Amino acid sequence: MTFALTTAKYLNVVKQQPFTQTFGKVSEVVGLVIKVVGLASFVGEICEVHLTSNNKIALTEVVGFVKNTVLLMPLDDLEGISPGCLVVPTGRALTIKVNPALLGHTLDGLGRPMDDLEITDDFTEYSVMRDAPDPFKRPPIRETLPTGVRAIDGVLTVGNGQRMGIFAGSGVGKSTLLGMMAKYAEADVIVIGLIGERGREVREFIEKDLGPEGYKKAVVVCATSDMPPLVRLKGAYVATAIAEYFRDQGKKVVLMMDSVTRFAMAQREIGLSTGEPPTTRGYTPSVFAMLPKLLERSGPAEHGSITAFYTVLVEGDDMNEPIADAVRGILDGHIILSRKIAGQNHYPAIDVQSSLSRLMKSLVSPEHATAANKLRQSMATYNETKDLIEIGAYQIGTNQNVDQAINLHQPINQILTQSVDEHALFDNTVNQLKQLFQQPTMM
């Protein structure tokens, strides 16, 4: 009787095990899309394409279906692909290996080490595509996050778990500002996603902008512009997943992504290749559906928090272009970098009057908030009469508010400008701001 029960037990186990595997075959390659027949898989599944000409295996991902034809997009180089190449489904979506040992290392867009990091058995497998935290389980943001940048800490104070956008055209100083915050921000872990950037800038950012001290507590995810669009897309999700891993350990994490625009462009390439209709400026509907799914994953959570800074590369310095407008509506504030201010050798080139931190009033003291408002008012007053002042048409004593704005113009600029190597302590910044408006000229 015992023998029969044991035999039945093992027979049931054997029946549940698959002894056959279904392969697909490449039938067509059109642009970025690989069409495969005979394959049963799900959207997001990783598949292996066996390249016959060079005996290599290329990773791909299922991005859609057309009737019985499966559409794949490459995660690797497809040189050597030909009709009839075997396609093997792996049965899983993209995952990465995570461990605290990632700190001080650089990964590619799929989470694979690009330096001497060795993946061991101690690393945990972590899903890349994850849901945002439950809104009802997110704690309120009550604590400030000092960034070490006076213009931000003083006038655009950021909370621990807040999500901010940095909007600017090309060459205005986005990467330099990110490097300053990465070095000086009071966080346990910095995760930096370089999405669609120039390959030349990766090492330059790590060595020059980030520096040895910043790199020690950072993980850099790099998906350069020459990589397939799906890798650039996944690079943003990989960086977010790594930030989530450290957040779940109770760490105070800062996530920096440069840039969300390249992420959107990668999804636009994928959408157009799979037959989506183009909408505003050629962006497909899936772009605007994926943006909130990516951006909502950061923020406060039950254990730990992710304070996020997302850069947005605005085309032609148009702050109302589609991606900038969509991102600004999702995030908790925006920092706008001005080409005109940068042209005056004023760095960081933050346009204080056009920038906003939605949570600042609830984070800082009333004295701090009052001083920041007075600074904005003084700058606005000076800018309104700037032309008259510069041509000598304004007479001192005509308007008391304008006189005060003129007297404070240089002191305000000294507070808002900062060299790359200067670390501004939060308390010192607040005290400087308060003292500025305690002078007799403001009485």
Short mmCIF file of C-alpha atoms in Angstrom, two decimals:
data_model
loop_
_atom_site.label_atom_id
_atom_site.label_comp_id
_atom_site.label_asym_id
_atom_site.label_seq_id
_atom_site.Cartn_x
_atom_site.Cartn_y
_atom_site.Cartn_z
CA MET A 1 0.00 0.00 0.00
CA THR A 2 2.81 2.38 0.93
CA PHE A 3 4.62 1.56 -2.31
CA ALA A 4 1.50 2.34 -4.36
CA LEU A 5 1.01 5.71 -2.62
CA THR A 6 4.67 6.64 -3.14
CA THR A 7 4.47 5.66 -6.81
CA ALA A 8 1.29 7.70 -7.34
CA LYS A 9 2.93 10.70 -5.67
CA TYR A 10 5.91 10.64 -8.02
CA LEU A 11 3.69 9.99 -11.05
CA ASN A 12 1.74 13.17 -10.25
CA VAL A 13 5.00 15.13 -10.03
CA VAL A 14 6.14 13.71 -13.37
CA LYS A 15 2.81 14.58 -15.04
CA GLN A 16 3.17 18.19 -13.97
CA GLN A 17 6.62 18.54 -15.57
CA PRO A 18 6.81 19.64 -19.22
CA PHE A 19 8.90 17.33 -21.39
CA THR A 20 8.57 19.34 -24.55
CA GLN A 21 9.46 22.90 -25.41
CA THR A 22 7.91 25.06 -28.08
CA PHE A 23 10.21 27.08 -30.30
CA GLY A 24 9.33 29.91 -32.63
CA LYS A 25 10.97 30.84 -35.91
CA VAL A 26 11.91 34.24 -37.24
CA SER A 27 9.74 34.98 -40.26
CA GLU A 28 10.48 38.64 -40.90
CA VAL A 29 12.51 41.59 -39.64
CA VAL A 30 11.10 45.05 -40.37
CA GLY A 31 13.05 47.96 -38.91
CA LEU A 32 13.26 47.37 -35.18
CA VAL A 33 10.61 44.63 -35.08
CA ILE A 34 11.26 40.90 -35.32
CA LYS A 35 8.22 38.89 -36.39
CA VAL A 36 8.06 35.32 -35.08
CA VAL A 37 5.63 32.50 -35.89
CA GLY A 38 4.88 29.39 -33.85
CA LEU A 39 5.64 31.03 -30.50
CA ALA A 40 3.33 31.06 -27.46
CA SER A 41 4.41 33.84 -25.11
CA PHE A 42 3.19 36.90 -23.19
CA VAL A 43 3.91 40.61 -23.54
CA GLY A 44 7.06 41.46 -21.58
CA GLU A 45 8.52 37.94 -21.80
CA ILE A 46 12.22 37.65 -22.53
CA CYS A 47 13.04 35.43 -25.51
CA GLU A 48 16.36 34.14 -26.83
CA VAL A 49 17.05 34.34 -30.56
CA HIS A 50 19.68 31.83 -31.71
CA LEU A 51 21.67 33.53 -34.45
CA THR A 52 22.78 30.87 -36.93
CA SER A 53 25.53 32.82 -38.69
CA ASN A 54 27.70 33.41 -35.61
CA ASN A 55 26.30 30.91 -33.07
CA LYS A 56 25.36 33.64 -30.63
CA ILE A 57 22.24 34.17 -28.55
CA ALA A 58 20.53 37.58 -28.59
CA LEU A 59 17.99 38.63 -25.97
CA THR A 60 14.68 40.10 -27.10
CA GLU A 61 11.39 41.04 -25.48
CA VAL A 62 7.82 40.46 -26.60
CA VAL A 63 6.20 43.84 -27.29
CA GLY A 64 2.98 42.81 -29.05
CA PHE A 65 1.03 40.47 -31.33
CA VAL A 66 -0.56 40.63 -34.77
CA LYS A 67 -2.99 37.68 -34.99
CA ASN A 68 -0.68 34.64 -34.55
CA THR A 69 2.54 36.53 -35.16
CA VAL A 70 4.56 37.58 -32.11
CA LEU A 71 6.42 40.89 -32.29
CA LEU A 72 9.82 41.07 -30.60
CA MET A 73 12.26 43.92 -30.12
CA PRO A 74 15.98 43.43 -29.50
CA LEU A 75 17.81 43.90 -26.22
CA ASP A 76 21.11 42.90 -27.86
CA ASP A 77 22.84 43.31 -31.20
CA LEU A 78 21.04 41.31 -33.90
CA GLU A 79 23.88 41.13 -36.42
CA GLY A 80 23.65 37.73 -38.06
CA ILE A 81 19.88 37.19 -37.77
CA SER A 82 18.27 35.36 -40.67
CA PRO A 83 14.90 33.80 -41.61
CA GLY A 84 14.23 30.61 -39.66
CA CYS A 85 16.35 31.46 -36.61
CA LEU A 86 15.05 29.64 -33.54
CA VAL A 87 13.36 31.72 -30.85
CA VAL A 88 13.24 30.24 -27.34
CA PRO A 89 10.85 31.72 -24.72
CA THR A 90 12.34 31.94 -21.22
CA GLY A 91 9.01 32.08 -19.40
CA ARG A 92 9.98 35.16 -17.38
CA ALA A 93 10.10 38.93 -17.61
CA LEU A 94 13.26 41.00 -17.18
CA THR A 95 14.91 40.76 -13.75
CA ILE A 96 18.13 42.12 -12.27
CA LYS A 97 20.54 40.98 -9.55
CA VAL A 98 20.71 43.37 -6.60
CA ASN A 99 22.90 43.60 -3.52
CA PRO A 100 24.45 46.42 -1.43
CA ALA A 101 27.68 45.58 -3.27
CA LEU A 102 26.24 47.50 -6.26
CA LEU A 103 27.33 50.76 -4.62
CA GLY A 104 30.26 52.32 -6.44
CA HIS A 105 29.61 50.45 -9.68
CA THR A 106 28.08 51.06 -13.11
CA LEU A 107 25.50 48.84 -14.82
CA ASP A 108 24.16 48.78 -18.36
CA GLY A 109 20.52 49.30 -19.31
CA LEU A 110 19.67 45.67 -18.48
CA GLY A 111 21.36 45.72 -15.06
CA ARG A 112 24.53 43.91 -16.15
CA PRO A 113 27.86 45.16 -14.69
CA MET A 114 29.99 47.32 -16.99
CA ASP A 115 33.03 47.29 -14.68
CA ASP A 116 34.75 44.73 -12.45
CA LEU A 117 31.69 43.93 -10.31
CA GLU A 118 31.23 40.17 -9.87
CA ILE A 119 27.68 38.83 -9.49
CA THR A 120 27.71 36.12 -6.78
CA ASP A 121 25.11 33.88 -5.16
CA ASP A 122 24.56 36.54 -2.49
CA PHE A 123 22.76 38.73 -5.01
CA THR A 124 18.95 38.71 -4.98
CA GLU A 125 16.87 38.47 -8.15
CA TYR A 126 14.61 41.50 -8.39
CA SER A 127 11.80 42.24 -10.84
CA VAL A 128 12.30 45.33 -13.01
CA MET A 129 8.63 46.07 -13.75
CA ARG A 130 6.91 46.81 -10.44
CA ASP A 131 3.81 48.63 -9.26
CA ALA A 132 3.90 52.01 -7.53
CA PRO A 133 3.34 51.98 -3.75
CA ASP A 134 -0.25 51.98 -2.50
CA PRO A 135 -1.33 55.65 -2.22
CA PHE A 136 -3.01 54.95 1.15
CA LYS A 137 0.23 53.50 2.54
CA ARG A 138 2.42 56.43 1.54
CA PRO A 139 3.36 58.51 4.60
CA PRO A 140 3.13 62.31 4.25
CA ILE A 141 6.31 64.20 3.42
CA ARG A 142 7.36 66.17 6.50
CA GLU A 143 11.17 66.20 6.43
CA THR A 144 13.41 68.36 4.25
CA LEU A 145 16.17 66.90 2.12
CA PRO A 146 19.24 69.20 2.02
CA THR A 147 20.71 69.11 -1.48
CA GLY A 148 23.78 71.25 -0.79
CA VAL A 149 22.71 73.76 -3.49
CA ARG A 150 21.76 77.17 -2.05
CA ALA A 151 19.27 78.16 -4.74
CA ILE A 152 17.31 74.94 -4.18
CA ASP A 153 17.57 74.68 -0.39
CA GLY A 154 16.77 78.36 0.12
CA VAL A 155 13.97 79.08 -2.36
CA LEU A 156 12.89 75.67 -3.74
CA THR A 157 13.21 73.48 -0.65
CA VAL A 158 12.78 69.78 -1.41
CA GLY A 159 11.19 67.24 0.93
CA ASN A 160 12.44 63.73 1.61
CA GLY A 161 10.37 61.67 -0.86
CA GLN A 162 9.45 64.56 -3.17
CA ARG A 163 9.68 64.24 -6.97
CA MET A 164 11.10 67.20 -8.86
CA GLY A 165 11.64 67.89 -12.54
CA ILE A 166 14.65 69.76 -13.92
CA PHE A 167 13.65 71.41 -17.21
CA ALA A 168 16.22 72.85 -19.58
CA GLY A 169 17.48 72.98 -23.12
CA SER A 170 20.75 71.36 -24.15
CA GLY A 171 23.99 72.68 -22.69
CA VAL A 172 22.49 74.75 -19.86
CA GLY A 173 23.96 72.74 -16.98
CA LYS A 174 21.57 69.89 -16.11
CA SER A 175 24.29 67.26 -15.65
CA THR A 176 26.46 69.63 -13.60
CA LEU A 177 23.55 70.41 -11.27
CA LEU A 178 22.80 66.69 -10.88
CA GLY A 179 26.45 66.04 -10.06
CA MET A 180 26.41 68.72 -7.36
CA MET A 181 23.31 67.27 -5.74
CA ALA A 182 24.67 63.73 -6.00
CA LYS A 183 27.81 64.78 -4.11
CA TYR A 184 26.18 66.95 -1.47
CA ALA A 185 22.63 65.61 -0.91
CA GLU A 186 22.12 64.10 2.53
CA ALA A 187 21.05 60.64 1.39
CA ASP A 188 22.15 57.08 2.11
CA VAL A 189 22.15 55.94 -1.52
CA ILE A 190 22.23 57.77 -4.86
CA VAL A 191 20.92 55.96 -7.96
CA ILE A 192 21.69 57.70 -11.27
CA GLY A 193 20.08 56.67 -14.54
CA LEU A 194 21.85 58.03 -17.63
CA ILE A 195 19.25 57.32 -20.32
CA GLY A 196 20.06 58.02 -23.96
CA GLU A 197 23.08 60.16 -23.16
CA ARG A 198 26.31 60.39 -25.16
CA GLY A 199 28.78 57.61 -24.43
CA ARG A 200 31.54 60.18 -23.97
CA GLU A 201 29.67 61.81 -21.10
CA VAL A 202 29.30 58.68 -18.94
CA ARG A 203 32.87 58.47 -17.66
CA GLU A 204 33.08 62.26 -17.60
CA PHE A 205 30.00 62.46 -15.37
CA ILE A 206 31.33 59.79 -12.98
CA GLU A 207 34.83 61.22 -12.67
CA LYS A 208 34.18 64.96 -12.97
CA ASP A 209 30.61 65.72 -11.86
CA LEU A 210 30.08 62.87 -9.38
CA GLY A 211 33.62 62.51 -8.07
CA PRO A 212 35.14 59.68 -5.99
CA GLU A 213 33.20 60.56 -2.82
CA GLY A 214 29.87 60.71 -4.61
CA TYR A 215 30.55 57.49 -6.55
CA LYS A 216 31.12 55.51 -3.33
CA LYS A 217 27.46 55.79 -2.35
CA ALA A 218 26.05 55.71 -5.89
CA VAL A 219 24.87 53.17 -8.43
CA VAL A 220 25.02 54.35 -12.05
CA VAL A 221 22.77 52.78 -14.70
CA CYS A 222 23.94 53.68 -18.19
CA ALA A 223 21.95 53.17 -21.42
CA THR A 224 23.71 55.30 -24.04
CA SER A 225 22.12 56.73 -27.17
CA ASP A 226 23.60 54.02 -29.45
CA MET A 227 21.80 51.21 -27.62
CA PRO A 228 18.50 49.77 -28.93
CA PRO A 229 15.40 51.77 -27.89
CA LEU A 230 14.15 48.93 -25.70
CA VAL A 231 17.41 48.97 -23.70
CA ARG A 232 17.11 52.73 -23.21
CA LEU A 233 13.53 52.21 -22.06
CA LYS A 234 14.47 49.40 -19.67
CA GLY A 235 17.39 51.44 -18.32
CA ALA A 236 14.92 53.84 -16.70
CA TYR A 237 13.02 50.96 -15.12
CA VAL A 238 16.24 49.25 -13.96
CA ALA A 239 17.42 52.44 -12.22
CA THR A 240 14.02 52.79 -10.54
CA ALA A 241 14.01 49.13 -9.45
CA ILE A 242 17.47 49.49 -7.86
CA ALA A 243 16.26 52.60 -6.00
CA GLU A 244 13.23 50.59 -4.81
CA TYR A 245 15.48 47.79 -3.57
CA PHE A 246 17.47 50.15 -1.34
CA ARG A 247 14.27 51.98 -0.32
CA ASP A 248 12.73 48.70 0.88
CA GLN A 249 15.73 48.29 3.18
CA GLY A 250 14.69 51.52 4.91
CA LYS A 251 17.31 53.67 3.18
CA LYS A 252 16.94 57.33 2.25
CA VAL A 253 17.43 57.12 -1.52
CA VAL A 254 17.89 59.86 -4.13
CA LEU A 255 17.06 58.82 -7.70
CA MET A 256 18.35 61.00 -10.54
CA MET A 257 17.33 60.31 -14.13
CA ASP A 258 18.84 62.10 -17.10
CA SER A 259 16.63 62.26 -19.02
CA VAL A 260 12.92 61.45 -19.11
CA THR A 261 12.77 62.93 -22.61
CA ARG A 262 15.11 60.21 -23.94
CA PHE A 263 12.91 57.61 -22.21
CA ALA A 264 9.86 59.05 -24.01
CA MET A 265 11.72 59.11 -27.33
CA ALA A 266 12.66 55.44 -26.91
CA GLN A 267 9.02 54.51 -26.29
CA ARG A 268 8.02 56.61 -29.31
CA GLU A 269 10.40 54.56 -31.49
CA ILE A 270 8.96 51.33 -30.11
CA GLY A 271 5.35 52.49 -30.49
CA LEU A 272 5.78 53.64 -34.08
CA SER A 273 7.57 50.38 -34.98
CA THR A 274 4.70 48.29 -33.60
CA GLY A 275 2.05 50.27 -35.48
CA GLU A 276 0.81 52.83 -32.96
CA PRO A 277 -0.58 56.04 -34.46
CA PRO A 278 1.50 59.17 -33.85
CA THR A 279 -0.18 61.99 -31.93
CA THR A 280 1.33 65.25 -30.61
CA ARG A 281 4.75 65.86 -32.25
CA GLY A 282 4.91 62.20 -33.26
CA TYR A 283 4.63 60.80 -29.72
CA THR A 284 2.40 57.73 -29.50
CA PRO A 285 -0.37 57.29 -26.90
CA SER A 286 1.67 54.67 -25.02
CA VAL A 287 4.29 57.33 -24.17
CA PHE A 288 1.80 59.33 -22.12
CA ALA A 289 0.48 56.12 -20.52
CA MET A 290 3.96 54.98 -19.45
CA LEU A 291 5.19 58.29 -18.00
CA PRO A 292 3.01 58.20 -14.85
CA LYS A 293 3.75 54.50 -14.34
CA LEU A 294 7.47 55.31 -14.21
CA LEU A 295 7.28 58.55 -12.23
CA GLU A 296 4.78 57.33 -9.62
CA ARG A 297 7.13 54.54 -8.48
CA SER A 298 9.33 57.05 -6.65
CA GLY A 299 8.30 58.96 -3.54
CA PRO A 300 7.72 58.00 0.12
CA ALA A 301 6.84 54.43 1.06
CA GLU A 302 6.18 52.40 4.21
CA HIS A 303 9.90 51.73 4.63
CA GLY A 304 12.33 54.31 3.32
CA SER A 305 11.81 56.86 0.59
CA ILE A 306 12.91 57.79 -2.92
CA THR A 307 13.49 61.48 -3.57
CA ALA A 308 13.60 61.80 -7.35
CA PHE A 309 15.02 64.38 -9.75
CA TYR A 310 14.03 63.85 -13.39
CA THR A 311 15.59 66.00 -16.09
CA VAL A 312 13.50 67.00 -19.09
CA LEU A 313 15.28 68.13 -22.25
CA VAL A 314 12.95 70.75 -23.73
CA GLU A 315 13.14 71.18 -27.50
CA GLY A 316 13.97 74.73 -28.53
CA ASP A 317 13.67 75.85 -24.89
CA ASP A 318 9.89 75.41 -25.20
CA MET A 319 8.71 74.66 -21.66
CA ASN A 320 5.23 73.74 -22.94
CA GLU A 321 6.25 70.99 -25.36
CA PRO A 322 4.29 67.70 -24.85
CA ILE A 323 6.70 65.75 -22.63
CA ALA A 324 7.57 68.74 -20.45
CA ASP A 325 3.88 69.54 -20.01
CA ALA A 326 2.97 65.93 -19.12
CA VAL A 327 5.86 65.51 -16.67
CA ARG A 328 5.23 68.85 -14.97
CA GLY A 329 1.64 67.78 -14.29
CA ILE A 330 2.76 64.55 -12.56
CA LEU A 331 5.66 65.73 -10.40
CA ASP A 332 5.70 67.70 -7.13
CA GLY A 333 7.58 70.69 -8.49
CA HIS A 334 9.86 71.91 -11.24
CA ILE A 335 13.27 73.54 -11.47
CA ILE A 336 13.73 75.50 -14.69
CA LEU A 337 17.21 76.24 -16.00
CA SER A 338 17.43 79.32 -18.19
CA ARG A 339 19.79 79.74 -21.14
CA LYS A 340 19.61 83.52 -20.68
CA ILE A 341 20.75 83.24 -17.04
CA ALA A 342 23.51 80.81 -18.03
CA GLY A 343 24.63 83.33 -20.64
CA GLN A 344 25.24 85.81 -17.81
CA ASN A 345 27.73 83.35 -16.26
CA HIS A 346 25.25 82.72 -13.43
CA TYR A 347 25.48 79.08 -12.29
CA PRO A 348 23.51 77.09 -11.46
CA ALA A 349 21.30 78.82 -14.04
CA ILE A 350 18.07 78.33 -12.08
CA ASP A 351 15.20 80.63 -13.02
CA VAL A 352 13.91 81.05 -9.47
CA GLN A 353 10.80 83.00 -10.46
CA SER A 354 9.62 80.33 -12.92
CA SER A 355 10.49 77.37 -10.66
CA LEU A 356 8.33 75.90 -7.92
CA SER A 357 8.47 73.39 -5.08
CA ARG A 358 4.87 72.41 -4.28
CA LEU A 359 5.74 71.17 -0.79
CA MET A 360 8.03 73.94 0.41
CA LYS A 361 5.44 75.81 2.49
CA SER A 362 4.60 72.68 4.48
CA LEU A 363 8.29 71.83 5.09
CA VAL A 364 10.01 75.04 6.18
CA SER A 365 9.54 77.49 9.06
CA PRO A 366 7.36 80.60 8.55
CA GLU A 367 10.50 82.78 8.75
CA HIS A 368 12.18 80.77 5.99
CA ALA A 369 9.08 80.91 3.79
CA THR A 370 8.74 84.68 4.33
CA ALA A 371 12.38 85.30 3.41
CA ALA A 372 12.04 83.18 0.24
CA ASN A 373 8.90 85.12 -0.78
CA LYS A 374 10.67 88.44 -0.22
CA LEU A 375 13.56 87.26 -2.38
CA ARG A 376 11.16 86.44 -5.21
CA GLN A 377 9.40 89.79 -4.82
CA SER A 378 12.68 91.69 -4.84
CA MET A 379 13.83 89.88 -8.02
CA ALA A 380 10.49 90.58 -9.71
CA THR A 381 10.63 94.27 -8.80
CA TYR A 382 14.19 94.60 -10.13
CA ASN A 383 13.37 92.79 -13.39
CA GLU A 384 10.35 95.03 -14.00
CA THR A 385 12.49 98.18 -13.85
CA LYS A 386 15.73 96.67 -15.16
CA ASP A 387 15.63 98.52 -18.49
CA LEU A 388 15.13 101.89 -16.80
CA ILE A 389 17.93 101.19 -14.32
CA GLU A 390 20.42 100.14 -17.02
CA ILE A 391 19.89 103.25 -19.17
CA GLY A 392 20.02 105.54 -16.12
CA ALA A 393 16.40 106.68 -16.41
CA TYR A 394 15.49 105.66 -12.88
CA GLN A 395 16.19 108.15 -10.09
CA ILE A 396 17.05 106.79 -6.64
CA GLY A 397 14.33 107.74 -4.14
CA THR A 398 11.47 107.56 -6.64
CA ASN A 399 10.16 104.23 -5.32
CA GLN A 400 11.22 102.64 -2.03
CA ASN A 401 10.59 99.06 -3.23
CA VAL A 402 12.73 99.61 -6.34
CA ASP A 403 15.48 101.18 -4.21
CA GLN A 404 15.49 98.09 -1.96
CA ALA A 405 15.53 95.78 -4.99
CA ILE A 406 18.56 97.63 -6.42
CA ASN A 407 20.42 97.42 -3.09
CA LEU A 408 19.72 93.70 -2.78
CA HIS A 409 20.34 92.72 -6.40
CA GLN A 410 24.00 91.79 -5.91
CA PRO A 411 23.55 90.10 -2.48
CA ILE A 412 20.74 87.96 -3.92
CA ASN A 413 22.90 86.95 -6.89
CA GLN A 414 25.69 85.97 -4.49
CA ILE A 415 23.31 83.64 -2.66
CA LEU A 416 21.91 82.09 -5.83
CA THR A 417 25.29 81.51 -7.52
CA GLN A 418 27.52 78.67 -6.42
CA SER A 419 30.63 76.97 -7.73
CA VAL A 420 30.63 73.23 -8.44
CA ASP A 421 33.08 72.48 -5.62
CA GLU A 422 31.20 74.50 -2.98
CA HIS A 423 29.04 72.56 -0.52
CA ALA A 424 26.38 74.83 1.01
CA LEU A 425 25.04 73.60 4.36
CA PHE A 426 21.27 73.86 4.72
CA ASP A 427 21.27 75.81 8.00
CA ASN A 428 23.84 78.27 6.66
CA THR A 429 21.72 78.85 3.56
CA VAL A 430 18.59 79.55 5.62
CA ASN A 431 20.49 81.92 7.93
CA GLN A 432 21.97 83.83 4.96
CA LEU A 433 18.50 84.18 3.49
CA LYS A 434 16.99 85.48 6.73
CA GLN A 435 19.86 87.90 7.41
CA LEU A 436 19.51 89.34 3.92
CA PHE A 437 16.09 90.70 4.77
CA GLN A 438 16.96 91.82 8.31
CA GLN A 439 19.16 94.59 6.94
CA PRO A 440 18.11 98.20 7.57
CA THR A 441 17.31 98.64 3.86
CA MET A 442 14.37 96.29 4.25
CA MET A 443 12.90 97.91 7.35
#
